Structures are given as C-alpha cells and as structure tokens.
Short mmCIF file of C-alpha atoms in Angstrom, two decimals:
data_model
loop_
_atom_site.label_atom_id
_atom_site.label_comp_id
_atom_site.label_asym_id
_atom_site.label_seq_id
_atom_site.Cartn_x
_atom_site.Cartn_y
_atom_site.Cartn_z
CA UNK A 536 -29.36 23.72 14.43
CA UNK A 537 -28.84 23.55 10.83
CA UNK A 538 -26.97 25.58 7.87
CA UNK A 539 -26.82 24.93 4.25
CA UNK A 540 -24.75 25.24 1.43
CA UNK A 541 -24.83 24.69 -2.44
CA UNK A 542 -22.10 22.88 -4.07
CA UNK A 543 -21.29 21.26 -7.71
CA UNK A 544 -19.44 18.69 -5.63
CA UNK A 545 -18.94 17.30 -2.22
CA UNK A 546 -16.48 14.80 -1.34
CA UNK A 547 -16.76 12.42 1.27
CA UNK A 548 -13.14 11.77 2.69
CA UNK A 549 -9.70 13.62 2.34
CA UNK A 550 -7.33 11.10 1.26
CA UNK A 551 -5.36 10.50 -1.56
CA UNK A 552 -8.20 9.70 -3.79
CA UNK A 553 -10.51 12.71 -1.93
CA UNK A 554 -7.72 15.40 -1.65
CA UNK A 555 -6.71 15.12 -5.59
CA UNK A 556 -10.18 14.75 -6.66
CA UNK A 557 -11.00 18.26 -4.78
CA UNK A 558 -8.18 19.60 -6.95
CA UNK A 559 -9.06 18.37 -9.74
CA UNK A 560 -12.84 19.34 -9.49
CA UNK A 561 -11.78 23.15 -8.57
CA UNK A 562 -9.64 23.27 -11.63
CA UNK A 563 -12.22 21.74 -14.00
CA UNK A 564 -14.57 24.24 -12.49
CA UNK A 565 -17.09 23.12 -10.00
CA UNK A 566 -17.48 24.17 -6.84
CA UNK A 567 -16.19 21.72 -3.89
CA UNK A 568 -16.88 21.03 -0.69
CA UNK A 569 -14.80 18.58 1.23
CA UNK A 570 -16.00 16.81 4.70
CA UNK A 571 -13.71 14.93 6.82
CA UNK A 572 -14.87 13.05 10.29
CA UNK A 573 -11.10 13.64 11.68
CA UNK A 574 -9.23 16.58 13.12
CA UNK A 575 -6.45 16.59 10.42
CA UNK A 576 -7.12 16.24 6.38
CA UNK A 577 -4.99 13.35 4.98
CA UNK A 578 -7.23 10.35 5.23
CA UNK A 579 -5.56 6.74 6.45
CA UNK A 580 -2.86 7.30 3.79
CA UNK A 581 -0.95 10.20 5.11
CA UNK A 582 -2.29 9.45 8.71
CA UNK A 583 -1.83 6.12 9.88
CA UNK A 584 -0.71 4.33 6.86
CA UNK A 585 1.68 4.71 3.86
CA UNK A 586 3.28 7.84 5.47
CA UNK A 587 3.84 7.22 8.83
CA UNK A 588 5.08 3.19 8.00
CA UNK A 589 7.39 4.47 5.35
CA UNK A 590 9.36 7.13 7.90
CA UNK A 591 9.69 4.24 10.04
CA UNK A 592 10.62 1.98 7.19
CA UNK A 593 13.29 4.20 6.65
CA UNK A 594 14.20 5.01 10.25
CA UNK A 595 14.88 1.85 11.19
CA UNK A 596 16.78 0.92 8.44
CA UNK A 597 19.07 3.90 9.59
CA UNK A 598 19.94 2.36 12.49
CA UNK A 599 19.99 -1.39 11.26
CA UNK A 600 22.89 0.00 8.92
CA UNK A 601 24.57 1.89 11.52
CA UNK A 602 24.37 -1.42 14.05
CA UNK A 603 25.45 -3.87 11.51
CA UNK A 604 26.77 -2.56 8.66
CA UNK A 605 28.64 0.73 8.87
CA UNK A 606 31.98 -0.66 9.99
CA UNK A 607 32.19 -2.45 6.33
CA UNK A 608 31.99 0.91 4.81
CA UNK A 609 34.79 2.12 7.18
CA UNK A 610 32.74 4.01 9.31
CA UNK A 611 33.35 3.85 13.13
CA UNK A 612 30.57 5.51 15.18
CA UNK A 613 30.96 3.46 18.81
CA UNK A 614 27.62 2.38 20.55
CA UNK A 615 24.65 2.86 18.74
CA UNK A 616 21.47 3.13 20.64
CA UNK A 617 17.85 2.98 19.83
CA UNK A 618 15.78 6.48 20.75
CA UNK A 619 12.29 5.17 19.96
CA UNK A 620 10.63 8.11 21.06
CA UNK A 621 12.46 10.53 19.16
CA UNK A 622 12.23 7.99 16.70
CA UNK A 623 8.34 8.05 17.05
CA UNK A 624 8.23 11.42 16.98
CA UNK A 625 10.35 12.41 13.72
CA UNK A 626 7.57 10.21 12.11
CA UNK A 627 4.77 12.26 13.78
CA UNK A 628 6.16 15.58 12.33
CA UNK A 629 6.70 14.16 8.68
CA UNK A 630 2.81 13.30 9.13
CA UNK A 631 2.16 16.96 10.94
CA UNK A 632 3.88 18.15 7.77
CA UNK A 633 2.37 16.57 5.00
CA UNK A 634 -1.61 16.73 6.10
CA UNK A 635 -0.70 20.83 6.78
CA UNK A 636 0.24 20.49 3.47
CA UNK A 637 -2.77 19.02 2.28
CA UNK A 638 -4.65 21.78 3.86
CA UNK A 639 -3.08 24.65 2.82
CA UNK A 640 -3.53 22.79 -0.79
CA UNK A 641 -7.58 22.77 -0.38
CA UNK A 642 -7.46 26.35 1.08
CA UNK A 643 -5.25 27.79 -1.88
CA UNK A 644 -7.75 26.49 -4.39
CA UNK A 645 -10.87 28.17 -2.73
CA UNK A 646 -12.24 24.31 -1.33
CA UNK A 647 -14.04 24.46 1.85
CA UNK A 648 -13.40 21.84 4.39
CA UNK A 649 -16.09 21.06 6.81
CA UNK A 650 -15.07 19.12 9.74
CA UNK A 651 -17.38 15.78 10.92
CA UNK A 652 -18.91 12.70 10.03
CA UNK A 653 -21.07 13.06 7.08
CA UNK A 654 -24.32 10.95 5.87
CA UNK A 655 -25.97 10.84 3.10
CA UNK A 656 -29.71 10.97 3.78
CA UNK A 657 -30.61 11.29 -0.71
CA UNK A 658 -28.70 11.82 -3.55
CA UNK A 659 -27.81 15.75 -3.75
CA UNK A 660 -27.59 15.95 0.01
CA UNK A 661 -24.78 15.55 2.87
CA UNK A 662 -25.57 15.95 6.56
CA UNK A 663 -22.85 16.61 8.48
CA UNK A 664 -22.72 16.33 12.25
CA UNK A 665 -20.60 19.00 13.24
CA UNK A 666 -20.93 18.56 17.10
CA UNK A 667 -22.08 20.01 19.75
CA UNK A 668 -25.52 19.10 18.83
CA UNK A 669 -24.78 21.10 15.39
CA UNK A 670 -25.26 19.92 11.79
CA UNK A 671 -24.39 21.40 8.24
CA UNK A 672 -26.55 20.31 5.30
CA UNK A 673 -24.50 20.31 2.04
CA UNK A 674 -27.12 20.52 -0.92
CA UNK A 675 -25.17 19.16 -4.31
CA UNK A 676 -25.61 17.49 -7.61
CA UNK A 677 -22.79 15.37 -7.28
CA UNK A 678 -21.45 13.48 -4.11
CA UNK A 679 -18.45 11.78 -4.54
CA UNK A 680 -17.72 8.81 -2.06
CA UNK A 681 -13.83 8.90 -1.03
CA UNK A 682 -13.81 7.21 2.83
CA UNK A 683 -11.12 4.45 2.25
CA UNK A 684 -11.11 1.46 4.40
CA UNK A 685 -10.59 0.03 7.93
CA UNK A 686 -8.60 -3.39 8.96
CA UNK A 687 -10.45 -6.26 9.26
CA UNK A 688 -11.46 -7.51 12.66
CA UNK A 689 -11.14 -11.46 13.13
CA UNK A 690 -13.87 -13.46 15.65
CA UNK A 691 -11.25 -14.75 18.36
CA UNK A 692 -8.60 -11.97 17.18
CA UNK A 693 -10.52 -8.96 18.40
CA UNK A 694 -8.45 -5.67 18.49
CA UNK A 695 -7.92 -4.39 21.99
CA UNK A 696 -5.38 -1.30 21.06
CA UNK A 697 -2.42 -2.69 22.64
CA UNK A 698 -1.94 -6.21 23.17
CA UNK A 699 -3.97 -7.33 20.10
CA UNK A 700 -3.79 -4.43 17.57
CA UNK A 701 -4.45 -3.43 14.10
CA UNK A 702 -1.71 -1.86 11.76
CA UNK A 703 -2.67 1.46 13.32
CA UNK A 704 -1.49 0.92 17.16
CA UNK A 705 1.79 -1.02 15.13
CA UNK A 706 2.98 2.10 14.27
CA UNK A 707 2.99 3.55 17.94
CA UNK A 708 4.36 0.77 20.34
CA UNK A 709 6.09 2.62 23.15
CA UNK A 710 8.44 0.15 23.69
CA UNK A 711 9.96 -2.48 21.07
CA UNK A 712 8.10 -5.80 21.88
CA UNK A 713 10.64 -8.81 22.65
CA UNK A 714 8.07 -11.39 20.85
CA UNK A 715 5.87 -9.91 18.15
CA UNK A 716 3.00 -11.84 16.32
CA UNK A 717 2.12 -10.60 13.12
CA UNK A 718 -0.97 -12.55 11.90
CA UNK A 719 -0.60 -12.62 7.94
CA UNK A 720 1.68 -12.43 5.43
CA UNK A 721 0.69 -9.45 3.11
CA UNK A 722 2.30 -6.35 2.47
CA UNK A 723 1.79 -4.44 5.53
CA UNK A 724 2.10 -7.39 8.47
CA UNK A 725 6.16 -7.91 6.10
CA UNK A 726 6.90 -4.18 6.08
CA UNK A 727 5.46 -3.34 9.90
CA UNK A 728 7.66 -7.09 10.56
CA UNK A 729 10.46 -5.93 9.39
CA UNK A 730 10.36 -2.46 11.47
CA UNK A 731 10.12 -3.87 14.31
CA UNK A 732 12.60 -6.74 13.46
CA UNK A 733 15.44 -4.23 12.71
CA UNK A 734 14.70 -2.34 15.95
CA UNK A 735 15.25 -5.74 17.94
CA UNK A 736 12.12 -8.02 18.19
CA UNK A 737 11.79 -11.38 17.29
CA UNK A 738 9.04 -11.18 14.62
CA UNK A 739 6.78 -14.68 13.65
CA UNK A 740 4.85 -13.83 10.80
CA UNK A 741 1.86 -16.93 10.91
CA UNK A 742 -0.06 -17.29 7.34
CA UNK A 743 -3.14 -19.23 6.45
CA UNK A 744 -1.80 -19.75 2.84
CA UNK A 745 1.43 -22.02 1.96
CA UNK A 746 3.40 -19.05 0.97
CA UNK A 747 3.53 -15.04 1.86
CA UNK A 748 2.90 -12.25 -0.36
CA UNK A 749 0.43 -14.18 -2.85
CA UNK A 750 0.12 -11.48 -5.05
CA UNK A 751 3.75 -11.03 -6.09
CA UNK A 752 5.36 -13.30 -9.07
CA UNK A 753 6.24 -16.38 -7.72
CA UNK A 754 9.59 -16.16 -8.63
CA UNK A 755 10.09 -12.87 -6.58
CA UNK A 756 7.78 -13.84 -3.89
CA UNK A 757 10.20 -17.14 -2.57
CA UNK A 758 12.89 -14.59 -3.03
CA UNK A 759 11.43 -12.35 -0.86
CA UNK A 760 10.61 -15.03 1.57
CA UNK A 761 14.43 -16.43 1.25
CA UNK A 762 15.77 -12.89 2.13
CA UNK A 763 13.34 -11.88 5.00
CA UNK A 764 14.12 -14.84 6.78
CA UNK A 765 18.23 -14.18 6.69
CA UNK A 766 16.95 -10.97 8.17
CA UNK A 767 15.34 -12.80 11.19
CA UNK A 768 11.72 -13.01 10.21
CA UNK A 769 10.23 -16.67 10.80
CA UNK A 770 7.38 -17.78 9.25
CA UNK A 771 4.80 -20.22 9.96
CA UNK A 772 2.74 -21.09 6.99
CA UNK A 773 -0.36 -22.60 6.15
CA UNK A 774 -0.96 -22.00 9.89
CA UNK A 775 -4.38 -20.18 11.68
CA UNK A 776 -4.32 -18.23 14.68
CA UNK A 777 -7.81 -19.74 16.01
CA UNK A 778 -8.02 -17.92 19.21
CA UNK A 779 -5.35 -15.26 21.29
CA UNK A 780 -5.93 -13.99 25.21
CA UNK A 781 -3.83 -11.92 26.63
CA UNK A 782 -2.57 -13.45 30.12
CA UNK A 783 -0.42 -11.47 32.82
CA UNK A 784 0.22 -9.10 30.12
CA UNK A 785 1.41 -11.49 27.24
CA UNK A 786 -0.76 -12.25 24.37
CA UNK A 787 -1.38 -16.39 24.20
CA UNK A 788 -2.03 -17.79 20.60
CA UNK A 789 -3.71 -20.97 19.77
CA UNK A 790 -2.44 -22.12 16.29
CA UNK A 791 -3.60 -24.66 14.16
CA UNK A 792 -1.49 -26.10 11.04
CA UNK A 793 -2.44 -29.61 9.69
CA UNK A 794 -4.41 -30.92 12.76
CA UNK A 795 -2.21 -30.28 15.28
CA UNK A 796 -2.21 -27.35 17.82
CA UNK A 797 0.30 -25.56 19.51
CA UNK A 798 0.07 -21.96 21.68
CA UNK A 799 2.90 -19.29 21.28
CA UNK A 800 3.12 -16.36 23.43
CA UNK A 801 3.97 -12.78 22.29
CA UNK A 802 4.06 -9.41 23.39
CA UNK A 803 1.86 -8.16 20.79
CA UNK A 804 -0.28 -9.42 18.03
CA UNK A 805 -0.95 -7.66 15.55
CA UNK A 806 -3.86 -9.07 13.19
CA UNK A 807 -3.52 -7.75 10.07
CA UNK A 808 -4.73 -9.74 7.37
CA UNK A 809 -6.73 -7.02 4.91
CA UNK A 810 -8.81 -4.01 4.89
CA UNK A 811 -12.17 -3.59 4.15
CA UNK A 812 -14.69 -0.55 2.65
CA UNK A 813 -15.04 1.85 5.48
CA UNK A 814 -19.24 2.55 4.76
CA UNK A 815 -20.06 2.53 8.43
CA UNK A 816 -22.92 5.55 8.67
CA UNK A 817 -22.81 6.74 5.51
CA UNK A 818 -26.18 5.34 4.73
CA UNK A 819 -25.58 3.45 1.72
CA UNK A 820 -27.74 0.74 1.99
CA UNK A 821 -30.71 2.79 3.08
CA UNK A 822 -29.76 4.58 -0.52
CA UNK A 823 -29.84 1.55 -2.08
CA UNK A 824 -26.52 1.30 -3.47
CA UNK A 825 -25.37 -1.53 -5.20
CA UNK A 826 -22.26 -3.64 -3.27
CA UNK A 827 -20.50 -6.66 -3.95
CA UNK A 828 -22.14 -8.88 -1.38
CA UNK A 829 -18.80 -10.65 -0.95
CA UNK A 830 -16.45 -7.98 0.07
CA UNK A 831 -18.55 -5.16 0.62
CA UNK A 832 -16.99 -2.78 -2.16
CA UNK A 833 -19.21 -0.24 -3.58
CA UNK A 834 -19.99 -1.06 -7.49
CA UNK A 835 -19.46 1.58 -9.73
CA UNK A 836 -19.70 1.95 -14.04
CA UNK A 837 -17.08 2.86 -16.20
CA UNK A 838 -17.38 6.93 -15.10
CA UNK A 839 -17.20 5.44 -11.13
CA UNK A 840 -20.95 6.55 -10.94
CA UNK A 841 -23.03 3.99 -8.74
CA UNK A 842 -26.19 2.35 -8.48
CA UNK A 843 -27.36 5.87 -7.71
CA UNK A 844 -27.34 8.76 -9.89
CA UNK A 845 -25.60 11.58 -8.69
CA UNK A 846 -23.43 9.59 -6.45
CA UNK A 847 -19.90 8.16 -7.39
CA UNK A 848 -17.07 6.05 -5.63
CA UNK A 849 -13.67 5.81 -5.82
CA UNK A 850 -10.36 3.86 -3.85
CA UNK A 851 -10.41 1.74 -1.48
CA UNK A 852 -14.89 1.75 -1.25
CA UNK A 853 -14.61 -0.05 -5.25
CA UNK A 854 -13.00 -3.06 -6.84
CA UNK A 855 -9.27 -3.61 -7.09
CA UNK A 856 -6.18 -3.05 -5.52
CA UNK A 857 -6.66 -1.05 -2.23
CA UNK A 858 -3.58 1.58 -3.67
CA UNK A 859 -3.41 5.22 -2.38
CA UNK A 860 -2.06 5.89 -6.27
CA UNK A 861 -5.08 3.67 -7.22
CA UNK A 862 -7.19 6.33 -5.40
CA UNK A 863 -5.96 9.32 -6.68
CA UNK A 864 -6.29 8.10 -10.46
CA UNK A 865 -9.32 7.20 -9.62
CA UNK A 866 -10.37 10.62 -8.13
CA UNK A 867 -9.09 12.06 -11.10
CA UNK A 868 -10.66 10.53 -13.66
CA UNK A 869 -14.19 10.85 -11.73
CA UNK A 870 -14.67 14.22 -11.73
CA UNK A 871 -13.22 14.85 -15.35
CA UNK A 872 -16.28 12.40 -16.42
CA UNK A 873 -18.84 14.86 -14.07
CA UNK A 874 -17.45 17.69 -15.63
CA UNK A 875 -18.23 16.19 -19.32
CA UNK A 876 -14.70 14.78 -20.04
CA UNK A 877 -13.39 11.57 -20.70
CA UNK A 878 -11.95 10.21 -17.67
CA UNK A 879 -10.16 6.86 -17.10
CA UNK A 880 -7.81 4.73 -14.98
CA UNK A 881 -5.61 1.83 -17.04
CA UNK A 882 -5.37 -0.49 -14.33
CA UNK A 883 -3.18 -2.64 -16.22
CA UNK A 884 -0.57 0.02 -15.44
CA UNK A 885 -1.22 -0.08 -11.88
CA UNK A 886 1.99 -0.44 -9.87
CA UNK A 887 2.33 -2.31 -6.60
CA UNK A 888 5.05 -1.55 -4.05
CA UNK A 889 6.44 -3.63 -1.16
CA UNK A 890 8.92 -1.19 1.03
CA UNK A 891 10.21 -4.21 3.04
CA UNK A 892 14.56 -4.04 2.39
CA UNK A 893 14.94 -4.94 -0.60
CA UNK A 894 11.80 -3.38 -1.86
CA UNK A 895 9.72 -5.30 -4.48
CA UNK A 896 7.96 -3.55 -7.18
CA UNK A 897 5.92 -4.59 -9.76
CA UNK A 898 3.59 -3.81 -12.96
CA UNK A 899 1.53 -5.83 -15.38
CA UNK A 900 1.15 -9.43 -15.34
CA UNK A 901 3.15 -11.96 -13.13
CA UNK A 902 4.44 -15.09 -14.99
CA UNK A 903 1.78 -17.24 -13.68
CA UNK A 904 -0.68 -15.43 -14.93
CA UNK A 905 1.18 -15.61 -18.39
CA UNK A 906 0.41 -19.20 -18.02
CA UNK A 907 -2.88 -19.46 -17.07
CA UNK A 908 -3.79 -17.44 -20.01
CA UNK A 909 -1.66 -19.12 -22.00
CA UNK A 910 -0.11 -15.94 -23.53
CA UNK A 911 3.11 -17.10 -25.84
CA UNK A 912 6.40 -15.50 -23.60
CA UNK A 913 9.69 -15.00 -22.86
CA UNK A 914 11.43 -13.92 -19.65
CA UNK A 915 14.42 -11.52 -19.41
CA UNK A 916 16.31 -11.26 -15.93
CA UNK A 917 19.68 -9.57 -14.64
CA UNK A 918 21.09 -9.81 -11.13
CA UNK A 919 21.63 -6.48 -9.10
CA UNK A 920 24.84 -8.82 -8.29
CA UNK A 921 26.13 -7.66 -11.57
CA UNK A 922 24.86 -4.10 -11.56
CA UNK A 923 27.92 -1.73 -10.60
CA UNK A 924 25.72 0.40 -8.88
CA UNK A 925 24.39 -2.02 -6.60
CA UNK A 926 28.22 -3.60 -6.01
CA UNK A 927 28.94 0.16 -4.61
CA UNK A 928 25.95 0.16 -2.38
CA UNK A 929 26.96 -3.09 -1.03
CA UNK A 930 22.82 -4.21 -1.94
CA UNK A 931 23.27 -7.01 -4.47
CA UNK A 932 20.05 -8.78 -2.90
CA UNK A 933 17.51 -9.41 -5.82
CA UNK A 934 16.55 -9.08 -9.95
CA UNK A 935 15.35 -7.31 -12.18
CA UNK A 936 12.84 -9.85 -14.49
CA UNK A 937 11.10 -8.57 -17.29
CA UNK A 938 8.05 -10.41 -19.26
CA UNK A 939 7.25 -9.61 -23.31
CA UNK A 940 4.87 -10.99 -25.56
CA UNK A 941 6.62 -14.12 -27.05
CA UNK A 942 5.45 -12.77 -30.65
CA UNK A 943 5.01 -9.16 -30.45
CA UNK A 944 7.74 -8.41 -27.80
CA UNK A 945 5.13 -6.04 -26.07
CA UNK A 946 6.53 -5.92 -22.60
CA UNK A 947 3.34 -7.41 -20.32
CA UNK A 948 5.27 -7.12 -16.78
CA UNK A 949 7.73 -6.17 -14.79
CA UNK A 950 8.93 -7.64 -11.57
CA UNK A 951 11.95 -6.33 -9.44
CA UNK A 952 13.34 -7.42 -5.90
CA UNK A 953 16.23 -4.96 -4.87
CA UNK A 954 17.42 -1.58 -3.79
CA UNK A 955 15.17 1.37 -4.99
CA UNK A 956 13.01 -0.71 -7.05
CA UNK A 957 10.20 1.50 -5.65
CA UNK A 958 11.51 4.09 -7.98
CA UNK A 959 12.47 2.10 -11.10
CA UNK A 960 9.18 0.86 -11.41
CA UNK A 961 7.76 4.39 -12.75
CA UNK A 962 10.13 3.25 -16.12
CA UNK A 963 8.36 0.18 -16.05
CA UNK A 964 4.76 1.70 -16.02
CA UNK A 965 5.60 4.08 -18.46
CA UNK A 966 6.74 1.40 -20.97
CA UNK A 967 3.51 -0.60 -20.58
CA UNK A 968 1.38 2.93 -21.13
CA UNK A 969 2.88 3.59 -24.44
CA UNK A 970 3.13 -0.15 -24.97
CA UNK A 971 6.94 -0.77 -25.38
CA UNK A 972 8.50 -3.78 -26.21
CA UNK A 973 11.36 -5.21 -24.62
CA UNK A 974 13.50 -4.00 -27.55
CA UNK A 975 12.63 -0.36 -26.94
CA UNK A 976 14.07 -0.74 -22.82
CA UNK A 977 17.00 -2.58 -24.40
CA UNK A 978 18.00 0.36 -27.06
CA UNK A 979 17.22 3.41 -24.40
CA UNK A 980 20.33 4.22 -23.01
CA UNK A 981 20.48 3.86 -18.95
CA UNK A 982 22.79 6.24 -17.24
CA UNK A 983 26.15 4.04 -15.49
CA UNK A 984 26.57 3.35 -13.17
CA UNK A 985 22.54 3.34 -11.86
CA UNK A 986 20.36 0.46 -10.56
CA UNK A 987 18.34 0.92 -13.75
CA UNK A 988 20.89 -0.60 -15.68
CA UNK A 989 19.85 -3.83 -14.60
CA UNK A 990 16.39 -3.30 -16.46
CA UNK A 991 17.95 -2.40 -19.55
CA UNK A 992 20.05 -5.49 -19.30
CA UNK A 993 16.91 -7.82 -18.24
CA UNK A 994 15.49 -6.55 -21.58
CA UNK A 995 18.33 -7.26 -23.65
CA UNK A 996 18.14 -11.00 -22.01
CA UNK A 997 14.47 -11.08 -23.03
CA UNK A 998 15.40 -11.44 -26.81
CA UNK A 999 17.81 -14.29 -26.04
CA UNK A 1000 15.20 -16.39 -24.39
CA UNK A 1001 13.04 -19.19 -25.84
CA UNK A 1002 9.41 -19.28 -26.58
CA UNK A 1003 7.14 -20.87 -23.30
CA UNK A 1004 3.41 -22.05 -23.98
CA UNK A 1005 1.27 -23.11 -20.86
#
C-alpha cells in the first residue's frame, strides 16, 4: 500500500544537522518533510551520543567530588554511595526531555515527521517503509541527506552488545565493570574512560598511535595525557588489540606493541576507534553518488549539493570533523543556498570540545600546524594556577595558550586545558570570525574574578613573545 505527498524538501535524518535544517527550511519557506527510521526524533546526537555521555560526564563527576574532594571544601556528608540506576536513569529523562523537545519544535513549525527507514529510489523521490507491509512515497525537488554515522566495527573486535561494545552499550552498563578496555584514544573512548573511571573501574585505554588525542595541540594533548593518568587512566600506546574472546564471561585481549604479545583480560571492551557515514539502504550508489572511496563520505560542492542534482548532504555523511555543531551549520547553510541565498560554513571557526575533567577546547590552528606551514608566530599562555577564579574552585589543572600571526597579530588559534573551557571557547571563535588580533582579547576587559581572565592574560603574553619560523 502506498500514499504520496509533495514537498519542497525532505530530510533524511533528525539530528542536529536534520532537525535545524527543517527549521530553517520552514522559515525560509519551503515545505518540509522530515523521515526518521527511529521511534524518537533526535538522531545519535541527542540519543546515544553527546547528550546522554555529557549527563553522565557530569554525574559522575558529582560523585567523584563528593568521594574525594568535598571534605577540602569543609563539607561533611558521611558515606557516599554509587546509585547507578538512578544514575542511569536521570540521564534517560534529560534524553526523554530534549528529543520531546525536538518534536514539539518540528510540530510548532507545521513540519511533518514520518516515521521509518527511507530510500531513495531517484532524485525527487523518498520511499519510506512505514511497516506493516506499508510505504509512503515522498515526491520532492530537493532531498536533503542528514543520517549521521555509525561506529566502526573492527575484524577480530566484533561488537557483541555487552562484552565487546560500541560507545552506544558504554553508556548503559548495568553494573560498573572492575576492568574496562577501551580500544582507542580519541575523544569519546577518554570521556566514556573517564566515566567509568570516576565511578570505580580500572580503565586501560590501548592506542595504535604513540600518543592519545592526535588531533589536539601537542602541547595540550601530553597535558591531557599527564592529568588523565593522575586520575587513574593507564595507557598503552602504540599498542593493537589484534584479536578479543570473551571466556567464562571476561573479555580476553591479544595485544601487540613492538613484536611482542601479551593478553589482558577485562570486563568489557569497548572498541571505539571512529565513526563512519551511516549510507546503509539509502541507495546511494545505485544513484550514483559520488563518495570518497577512502572513507566513504558523501562529496558535496560548495552549496553541499552532490554528484546528483536535487540531492544534498550534510554532517557526519561529508568531509570534516564529525561535530553535531558541524552539522547544524551545515544544515543551515544548505537550505539557505536551495532557497536562493548565500549559504556557508567557515570551518576555520569550527570548535572542538573534549568534556573529559579538565575539558579541552579548541579553535583554529594547533602550533604544529603553524609549523608545517611555516606561518611566522608567537605563542601567548597563562596558567589557570594564577587565575583567581580557578584558585576558588580549587581547579588549577591546565592553560590557556593563544596563537597570532607573528606579523599581523591575527589570532590563528586557541587552545585551552581547564575548568569550563567548553564555554570560553565561544570567545575564542568569535575572535577568529571577525578576525581579532591578540591585541583586541588583551584590551577587552574580562570580568574578575572569571576563568576568562586567563585568556585575556594569554593574549597580553602573546605580544611579549618572540618571533618562531619553521
């Protein structure tokens, strides 16, 4: 059985990058249709990523600081136990809350949401299999791809959902494992680590590469590595996990590192060393749309229109950072460029975040990167040690380090390991829009005492520094 509809637009996928664009679409005018294989709107994002990890982020950071570090503020509470399931279940209703939100956002702006997994049998038309034997046909000029991605599966590392898992089962353990294996040393293997660390596992974190994080400034990365492992985390680097079993309930791990073997046993595994384009069914490649044969990412132009007219992408399906801000930027700027208008995403501004404790933050280029392009720079840094704030808050982990042109003073990037560097970073990516220098952070007055201090006094250390050349 079959019904159709006309649209100016149908997106493929509710998350960040979906959601927004629907918005955005309904404001500029065209008539949207959204389709979404699962039973709540929200995509991975508000699902079973960022959301979920961050109110477990912060839960068990609650009760790390009442555990081990109340008493120094002169607070005596007695005992403090762990409730994982009521744990588990605040973060369940902060995601209940936020995809109802979602929903009620499509339905106040007249979108319709079809529920079920959609195909794409020609440009201007979506199939989507309702159920129960029943299908909707969605006839359209535009179809915008918004899906995301899935983690990636490794040979010998196969997901099982609960000895060997994927990020997605990490953030539902029933029970805190004694021994967990994280396989990889990106973002979300350190924050998921340090979760479960806090709550009382003994986290190894095993890495192919010779250092974690690879992405980060060098300088903040080996901090971040310095102050995860006084937290507990162990790390076994340029290490592979060639093969794991799970025996009598354990999960056995063959690791090799220079030539030599040796087998660890955990309680869980969990394999989490990237995500890739989540395509599977959409018919893409019957469609004949172009993808990087490498890592399977859609290829889109400048207006995120692909190898197919009438068809765009956006997020995690194209090049570049897989970001749920990257997304909805993204989303944005794709319809304004159906709907005539000029539509764009600087992704030199492109903020990355790291919610491990301290967080990490960052914009713009890293210093190595500086070199290798062998940009004329200098380097401005400050200590939260000497930020009054941060001596109140009893966090004086980290820096603030700040990178200008060595000729211009154009600030270029901005790196910062500490407390609520998460949210000092907007600053950051606000200077590089407008194109600030160093100067301009150094003459804007920074309310006292604040953690943001520190970046106004990292740019007032830029101007004292020397010249460096590659």
């Amino acid at each position: 059985m079959a019904e159709q509809a006309q649209f100016d637009l149908v997106i493929i996928g509710s998350g960040p990058g979906g959601y927004v664009a629907a918005v955005r679409a309904t404001q500029l005018g065209l008539k949207t249709a959204v389709v979404e294989k699962a039973s709540r709107l929200g995509g991975v994002c508000l699902n079973v990523g960022c959301i979920p990890s961050k109110a477990l982020l912060d839960a068990s950071e609650y009760y790390h600081l009442a555990r081990e570090r109340f008493a120094e503020y002169g607070i005596k509470t007695g005992k403090v136990s762990l409730d994982l399931k009521a744990m588990l279940s605040r973060k369940d209703k902060v995601v209940a809350d936020l995809t109802e939100n979602v929903r009620k956002l499509l339905e106040g702006n007249g979108i319709e949401v079809v529920h079920g997994t959609a195909s794409v049998p020609a440009a201007g038309t979506v199939e989507v299999d309702t159920g129960k034997k029943k299908t909707t046909t969605l006839s359209t000029q535009n179809i915008l791809l918004a899906t995301g991605s899935e983690p990636i599966e490794v040979k010998g590392l196969e997901f099982d959902g609960r000895h060997i898992v994927s990020s997605t089962e990490a953030l539902d353990f029933d029970a805190v494992p004694g021994h967990l294996g994280i396989v990889g040393g990106g973002y979300i293997g350190l924050e998921l680590g340090s979760v479960w660390n806090r709550l009382g596992s003994t986290v190894t974190v095993v890495e192919m590469l010779p250092k974690i994080a690879t992405t980060l400034d060098g300088q903040v990365g080996r901090t971040l590595d310095r102050i995860l492992k006084k937290q507990g985390l162990a790390f076994k680097l340029n290490t592979r996990v060639v093969e794991a079993r799970v025996v009598r309930n354990k999960v056995k791990a063959l690791l090799e590192s220079g030539g030599s073997t040796e087998t660890m046993t955990f309680d869980r595994l969990l394999v989490s060393v990237g995500r890739r384009p989540l395509v599977r069914g959409l018919g893409i490649e019957e469609l004949g749309i172009e993808t990087d044969p490498g890592t399977g990412q859609i290829l889109v132009d400048e207006t995120y229109r692909t190898s197919v007219d009438g068809i765009y992408a956006i997020g995690d399906l194209i090049p570049g950072p897989m970001l749920a801000h990257k997304a909805s930027a993204e989303g944005t700027a794709a319809v304004e460029c159906m709907a005539g208008r000029a539509g764009e995403v600087n992704y030199d501004t492109i903020p990355a975040v790291v919610y491990t404790w301290p967080e990490v933050a960052s914009v713009g280029l890293t210093e190595e990167q500086m070199r290798e392009r062998e940009i004329p720079y200098c380097v401005g840094s400050f200590p939260f040690s000497g930020a009054g704030r941060a001596r109140c808050m009893g966090e004086t982990d980290g820096f603030v380090k700040l990178i200008a042109h060595g000729k211009t003073d154009r600030i270029l990037g901005v790196h910062i390991i500490g407390p609520r560097a998460a949210d000092m970073i907007a600053e950051c990516v606000l200077a590089l829009e407008f194109g600030a220098s160093s100067e301009d952070i150094s003459r804007t007055i920074h309310g006292h005492p604040t953690f943001a201090e520190a970046l106004q006094e990292a740019a007032m250390n830029v101007r004292k520094c020397s010249i460096y050349t590659s």
